[in-house]
Coordinates of C-alpha atoms in Angstrom, one line a residue:
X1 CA -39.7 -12.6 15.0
X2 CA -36.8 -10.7 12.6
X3 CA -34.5 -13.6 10.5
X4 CA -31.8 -10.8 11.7
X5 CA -29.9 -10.4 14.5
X6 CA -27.4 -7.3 15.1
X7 CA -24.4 -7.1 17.3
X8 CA -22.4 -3.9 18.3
X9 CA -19.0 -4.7 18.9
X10 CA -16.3 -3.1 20.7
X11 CA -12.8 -4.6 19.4
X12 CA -10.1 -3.0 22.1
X13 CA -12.1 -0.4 22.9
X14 CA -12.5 1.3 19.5
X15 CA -16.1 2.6 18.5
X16 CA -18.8 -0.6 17.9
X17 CA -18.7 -1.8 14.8
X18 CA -22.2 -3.8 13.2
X19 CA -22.1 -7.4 12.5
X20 CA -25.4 -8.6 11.3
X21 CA -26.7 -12.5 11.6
X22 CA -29.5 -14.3 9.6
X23 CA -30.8 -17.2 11.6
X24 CA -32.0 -20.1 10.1
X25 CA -36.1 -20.2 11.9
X26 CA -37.1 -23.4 9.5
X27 CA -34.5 -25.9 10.2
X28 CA -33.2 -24.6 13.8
X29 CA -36.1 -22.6 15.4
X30 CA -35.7 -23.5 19.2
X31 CA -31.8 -22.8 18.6
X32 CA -32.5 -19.4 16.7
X33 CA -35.2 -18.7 19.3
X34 CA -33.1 -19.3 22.2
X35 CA -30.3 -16.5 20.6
X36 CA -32.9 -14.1 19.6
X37 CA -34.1 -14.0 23.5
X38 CA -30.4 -13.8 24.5
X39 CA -30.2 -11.0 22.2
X40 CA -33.0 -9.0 22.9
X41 CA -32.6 -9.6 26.9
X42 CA -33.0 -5.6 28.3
X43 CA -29.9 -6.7 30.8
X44 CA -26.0 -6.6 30.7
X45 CA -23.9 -8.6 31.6
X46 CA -21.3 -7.6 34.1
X47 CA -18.0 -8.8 34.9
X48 CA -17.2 -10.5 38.7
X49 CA -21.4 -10.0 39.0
X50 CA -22.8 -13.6 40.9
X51 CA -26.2 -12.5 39.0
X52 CA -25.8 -11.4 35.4
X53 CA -29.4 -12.5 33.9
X54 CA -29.4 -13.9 30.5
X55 CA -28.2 -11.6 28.1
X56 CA -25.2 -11.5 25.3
X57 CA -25.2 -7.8 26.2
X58 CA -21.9 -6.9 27.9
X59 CA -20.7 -10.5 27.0
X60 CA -16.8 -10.9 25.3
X61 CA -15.8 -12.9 22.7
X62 CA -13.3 -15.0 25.1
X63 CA -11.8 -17.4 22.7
X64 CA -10.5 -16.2 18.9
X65 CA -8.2 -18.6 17.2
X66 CA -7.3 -17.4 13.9
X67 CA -8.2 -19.3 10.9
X68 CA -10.8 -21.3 13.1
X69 CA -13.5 -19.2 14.7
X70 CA -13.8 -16.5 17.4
X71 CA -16.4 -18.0 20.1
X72 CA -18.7 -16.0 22.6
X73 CA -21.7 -16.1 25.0
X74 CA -20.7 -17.0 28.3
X75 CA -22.4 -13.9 30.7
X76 CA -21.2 -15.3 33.6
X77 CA -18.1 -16.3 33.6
X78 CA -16.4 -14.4 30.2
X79 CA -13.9 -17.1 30.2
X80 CA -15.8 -20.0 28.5
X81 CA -16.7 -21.9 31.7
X82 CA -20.3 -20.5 32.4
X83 CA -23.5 -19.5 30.6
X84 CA -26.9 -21.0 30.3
X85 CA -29.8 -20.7 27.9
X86 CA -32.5 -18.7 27.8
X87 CA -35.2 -19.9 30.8
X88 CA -38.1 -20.6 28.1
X89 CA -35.8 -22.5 25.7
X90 CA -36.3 -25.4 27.7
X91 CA -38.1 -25.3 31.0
X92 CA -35.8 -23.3 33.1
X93 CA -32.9 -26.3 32.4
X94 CA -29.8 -25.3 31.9
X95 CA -29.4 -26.8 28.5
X96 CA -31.2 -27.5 25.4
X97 CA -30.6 -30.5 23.1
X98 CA -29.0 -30.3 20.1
X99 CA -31.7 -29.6 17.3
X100 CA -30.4 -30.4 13.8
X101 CA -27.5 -31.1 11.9
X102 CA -29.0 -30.2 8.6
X103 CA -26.4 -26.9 8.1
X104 CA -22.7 -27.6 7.2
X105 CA -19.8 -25.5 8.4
X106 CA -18.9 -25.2 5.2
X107 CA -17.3 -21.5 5.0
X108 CA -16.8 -18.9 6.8
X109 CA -19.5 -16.9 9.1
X110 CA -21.2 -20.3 9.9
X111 CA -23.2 -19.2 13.3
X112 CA -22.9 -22.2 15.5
X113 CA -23.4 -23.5 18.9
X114 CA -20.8 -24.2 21.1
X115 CA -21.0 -27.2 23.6
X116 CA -19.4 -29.6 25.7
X117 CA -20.8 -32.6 24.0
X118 CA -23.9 -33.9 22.6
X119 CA -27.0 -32.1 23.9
X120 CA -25.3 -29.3 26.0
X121 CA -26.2 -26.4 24.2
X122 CA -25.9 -23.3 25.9
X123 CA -25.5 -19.4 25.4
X124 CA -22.6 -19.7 24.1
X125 CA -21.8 -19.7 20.4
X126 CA -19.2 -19.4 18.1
X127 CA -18.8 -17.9 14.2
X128 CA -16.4 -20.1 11.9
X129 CA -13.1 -17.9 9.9
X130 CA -12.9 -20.5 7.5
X131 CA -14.9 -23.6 6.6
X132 CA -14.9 -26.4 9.3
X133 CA -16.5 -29.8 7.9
X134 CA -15.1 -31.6 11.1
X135 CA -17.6 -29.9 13.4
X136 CA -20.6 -31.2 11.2
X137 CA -22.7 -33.5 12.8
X138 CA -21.2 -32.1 16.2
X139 CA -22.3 -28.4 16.3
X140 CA -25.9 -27.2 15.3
X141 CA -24.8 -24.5 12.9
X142 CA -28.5 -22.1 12.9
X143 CA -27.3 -19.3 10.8
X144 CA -24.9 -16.8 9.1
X145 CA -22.8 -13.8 9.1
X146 CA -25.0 -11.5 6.6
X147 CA -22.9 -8.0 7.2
X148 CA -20.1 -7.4 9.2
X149 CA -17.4 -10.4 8.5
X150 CA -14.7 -7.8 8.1
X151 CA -15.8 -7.3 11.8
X152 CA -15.3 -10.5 12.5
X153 CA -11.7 -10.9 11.2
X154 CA -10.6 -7.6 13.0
X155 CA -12.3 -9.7 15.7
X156 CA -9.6 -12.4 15.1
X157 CA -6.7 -10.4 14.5
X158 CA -6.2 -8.6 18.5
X159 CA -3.4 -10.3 20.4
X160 CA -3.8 -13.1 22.1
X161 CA -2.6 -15.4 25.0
X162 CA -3.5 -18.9 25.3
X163 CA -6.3 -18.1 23.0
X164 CA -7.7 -15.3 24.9
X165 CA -8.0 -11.5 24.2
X166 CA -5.2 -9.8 26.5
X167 CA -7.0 -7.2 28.6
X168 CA -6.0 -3.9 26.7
X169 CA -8.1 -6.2 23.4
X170 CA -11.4 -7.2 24.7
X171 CA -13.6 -7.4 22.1
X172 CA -17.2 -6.6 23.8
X173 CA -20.5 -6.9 22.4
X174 CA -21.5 -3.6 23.7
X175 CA -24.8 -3.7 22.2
X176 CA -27.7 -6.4 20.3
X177 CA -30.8 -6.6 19.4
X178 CA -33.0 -7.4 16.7
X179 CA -33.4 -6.2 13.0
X180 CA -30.5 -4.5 11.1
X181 CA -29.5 -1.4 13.2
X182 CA -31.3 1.2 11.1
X183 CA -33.3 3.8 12.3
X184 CA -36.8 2.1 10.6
X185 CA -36.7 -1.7 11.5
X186 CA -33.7 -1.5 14.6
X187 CA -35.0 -3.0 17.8
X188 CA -32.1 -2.7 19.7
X189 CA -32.6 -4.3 22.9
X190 CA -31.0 -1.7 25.4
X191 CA -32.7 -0.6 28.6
X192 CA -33.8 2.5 27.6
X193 CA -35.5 0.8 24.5
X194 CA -37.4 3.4 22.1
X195 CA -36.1 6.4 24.0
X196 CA -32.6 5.2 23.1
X197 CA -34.1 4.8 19.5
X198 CA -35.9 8.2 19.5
X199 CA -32.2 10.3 21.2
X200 CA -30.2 9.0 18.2
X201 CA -32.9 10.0 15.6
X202 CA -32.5 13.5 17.8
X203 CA -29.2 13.7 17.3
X204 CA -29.5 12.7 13.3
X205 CA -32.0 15.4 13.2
X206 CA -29.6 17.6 14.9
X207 CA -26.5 16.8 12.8
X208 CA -28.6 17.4 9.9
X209 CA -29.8 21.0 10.9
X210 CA -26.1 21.6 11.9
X211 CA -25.3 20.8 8.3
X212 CA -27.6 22.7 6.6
X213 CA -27.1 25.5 8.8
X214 CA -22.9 25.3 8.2
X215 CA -24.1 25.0 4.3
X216 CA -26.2 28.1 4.3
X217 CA -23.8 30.1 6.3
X218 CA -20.9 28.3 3.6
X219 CA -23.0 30.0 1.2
X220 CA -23.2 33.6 2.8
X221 CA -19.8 33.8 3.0
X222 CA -19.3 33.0 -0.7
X223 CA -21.5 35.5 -2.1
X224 CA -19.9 38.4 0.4
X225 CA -16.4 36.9 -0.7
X226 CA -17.7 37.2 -4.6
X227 CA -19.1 40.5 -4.0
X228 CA -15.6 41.6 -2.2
X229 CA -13.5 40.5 -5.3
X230 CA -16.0 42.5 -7.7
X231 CA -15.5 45.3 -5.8
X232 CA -11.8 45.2 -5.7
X233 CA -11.4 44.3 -9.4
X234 CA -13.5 47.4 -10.3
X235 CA -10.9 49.3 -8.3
X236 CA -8.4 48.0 -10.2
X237 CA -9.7 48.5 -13.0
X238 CA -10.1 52.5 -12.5
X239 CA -6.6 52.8 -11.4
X240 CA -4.9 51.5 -14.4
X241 CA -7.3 53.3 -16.4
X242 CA -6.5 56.4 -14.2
X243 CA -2.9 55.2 -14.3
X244 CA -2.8 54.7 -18.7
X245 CA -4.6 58.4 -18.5
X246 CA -1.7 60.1 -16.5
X247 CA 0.9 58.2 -19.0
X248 CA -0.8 59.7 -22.2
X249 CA -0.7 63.2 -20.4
X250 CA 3.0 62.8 -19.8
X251 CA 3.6 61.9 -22.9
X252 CA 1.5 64.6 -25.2
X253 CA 3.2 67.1 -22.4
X254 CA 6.8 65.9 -23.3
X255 CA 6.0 65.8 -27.1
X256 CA 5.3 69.3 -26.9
X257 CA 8.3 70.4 -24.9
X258 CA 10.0 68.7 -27.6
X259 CA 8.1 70.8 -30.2
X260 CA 8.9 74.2 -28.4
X261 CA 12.7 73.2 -28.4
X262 CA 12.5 72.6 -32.0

C-alpha cells in the first residue's frame, strides 16, 4: 500500500487543513500497517457512541502540549483512555507489541506510538513539536510529517485546559485516507468512496466552466466598453472641430465689421 497517509483536520472548526505522513513500511511495517487500516477504515468515530469501529475518522487530537507533541487516536473515548488497534494487527487483541526502536525522535514531526508501557500499542499516536531523545527506546517512532507541520503547530497553539482542547477548539480529523489528497492518487477513505472522489472532480469541473464562462463574459464587456469609448471620442472630436469652425466664423465676421467701420 501508499508510504503516505493524509489527514484532514479541523482546528476549532475552521475548514480542514492537509497534513500528509510518510510511514516508515521497512523498519515498522505491522505498526505502519496497523495506521494505514485505521486510516482507511470507511467508519467515523462518534462521540458518547458504545460502538465506534476502528477508525481515526472523527477522532480528536485530545492532548496538545506545546513544545512537546499534540497526541491523537483514541475513537472511543476522545479523552486518551480508550482505543484499540486494528483487529488484523494482531489477532483481534487489543494490543500489538512494540516493533522497533530503530527511528529516533530526533525533530519535529516524528510520528509515534503512544502507549502505556512496553508492548501496549494501540490506535493512538502522537506527532513530536520538537525533538524528544527521551522517548527513544520507549515509543516506536514509524514515520514523519511530509506536508502539513504548519498544521500541526496551529494544532498546538488552540487554548487549552489541563492539556486538553477546550470545547469551542477541538481540533478533529474530519477526514483520512491514503495517498496525498489530490484528485489522481487520493484514496480518501470516506463512505461514499469514489463517488465522493468523482462530486469534487464535479465541482472542479464546474468551477472551471464558471471561470471561463466569467472570463469570456469579462471579455465581452471589454470590447463593448472599448467600442463605447471610440464612439464617444469621435464625438468629441466633431464637436471641437465643429466648435474651432464656429470660432474662425466669428472671428473673420468681426474682422470684417471692423473693416466696414474703418
Amino acid at each position: 500500500h501508499s508510504k503516505k497517509k493524509l489527514a484532514r483536520v479541523s482546528i476549532a472548526g475552521g475548514a480542514p487543513r492537509v497534513i500528509i505522513l510518510e510511514l516508515d513500511v521497512n523498519n515498522c511495517p505491522m505498526t505502519s500497517d496497523n495506521f494505514a487500516k485505521l486510516c482507511s477504515s470507511a467508519a467515523t468515530a462518534k462521540r458518547n457512541s458504545p460502538n465506534n469501529e476502528p477508525t481515526y475518522r472523527g477522532t480528536d487530537f485530545h492532548r496538545i502540549i506545546p513544545g512537546f507533541m499534540i497526541q491523537g487516536g483514541d475513537f472511543t473515548k476522545f479523552d486518551g483512555s480508550g482505543g484499540f488497534c486494528a483487529p488484523a494487527t494482531n489477532n483481534g487483541q487489543a494490543t500489538f507489541p512494540d516493533e522497533s526502536f530503530v527511528n529516533s525522535h530526533c525533530r519535529e514531526g516524528v510520528l509515534s506510538m503512544a502507549n502505556k508501557g512496553p508492548n501496549t500499542n494501540g490506535s493512538q499516536f502522537f506527532i513530536t513539536l520538537a525533538k524528544q531523545p527521551h522517548l527513544d527506546k520507549k515509543h516506536c517512532a514509524f514515520g514523519t510529517v511530509v506536508e502539513g507541520m504548519d498544521v500541526v503547530h496551529e494544532i498546538a497553539k488552540v487554548e487549552t485546559e489541563n492539556e486538553r482542547p477546550t470545547l469551542l477548539q477541538r481540533c478533529q480529523i474530519v477526514d483520512c485516507g491514503l495517498g496525498r489528497g489530490t484528485v489522481d492518487s487520493e484514496e480518501s477513505s470516506s463512505a461514499c468512496g469514489s463517488s465522493g472522489s468523482s462530486r469534487r472532480r464535479d465541482r472542479r469541473k464546474k468551477s472551471k466552466k464558471s471561470k471561463h464562462q466569467k472570463r469570456k463574459h469579462r471579455t465581452h464587456f471589454d470590447e463593448r466598453e472599448h467600442k463605447r469609448k471610440k464612439r464617444k471620442h469621435k464625438r468629441s472630436k466633431r464637436d471641437y472641430s465643429s466648435s474651432d469652425d464656429d470660432s474662425r466664423r466669428r472671428s473673420k465676421s468681426r474682422r470684417k465689421r471692423a473693416r466696414h467701420r474703418s
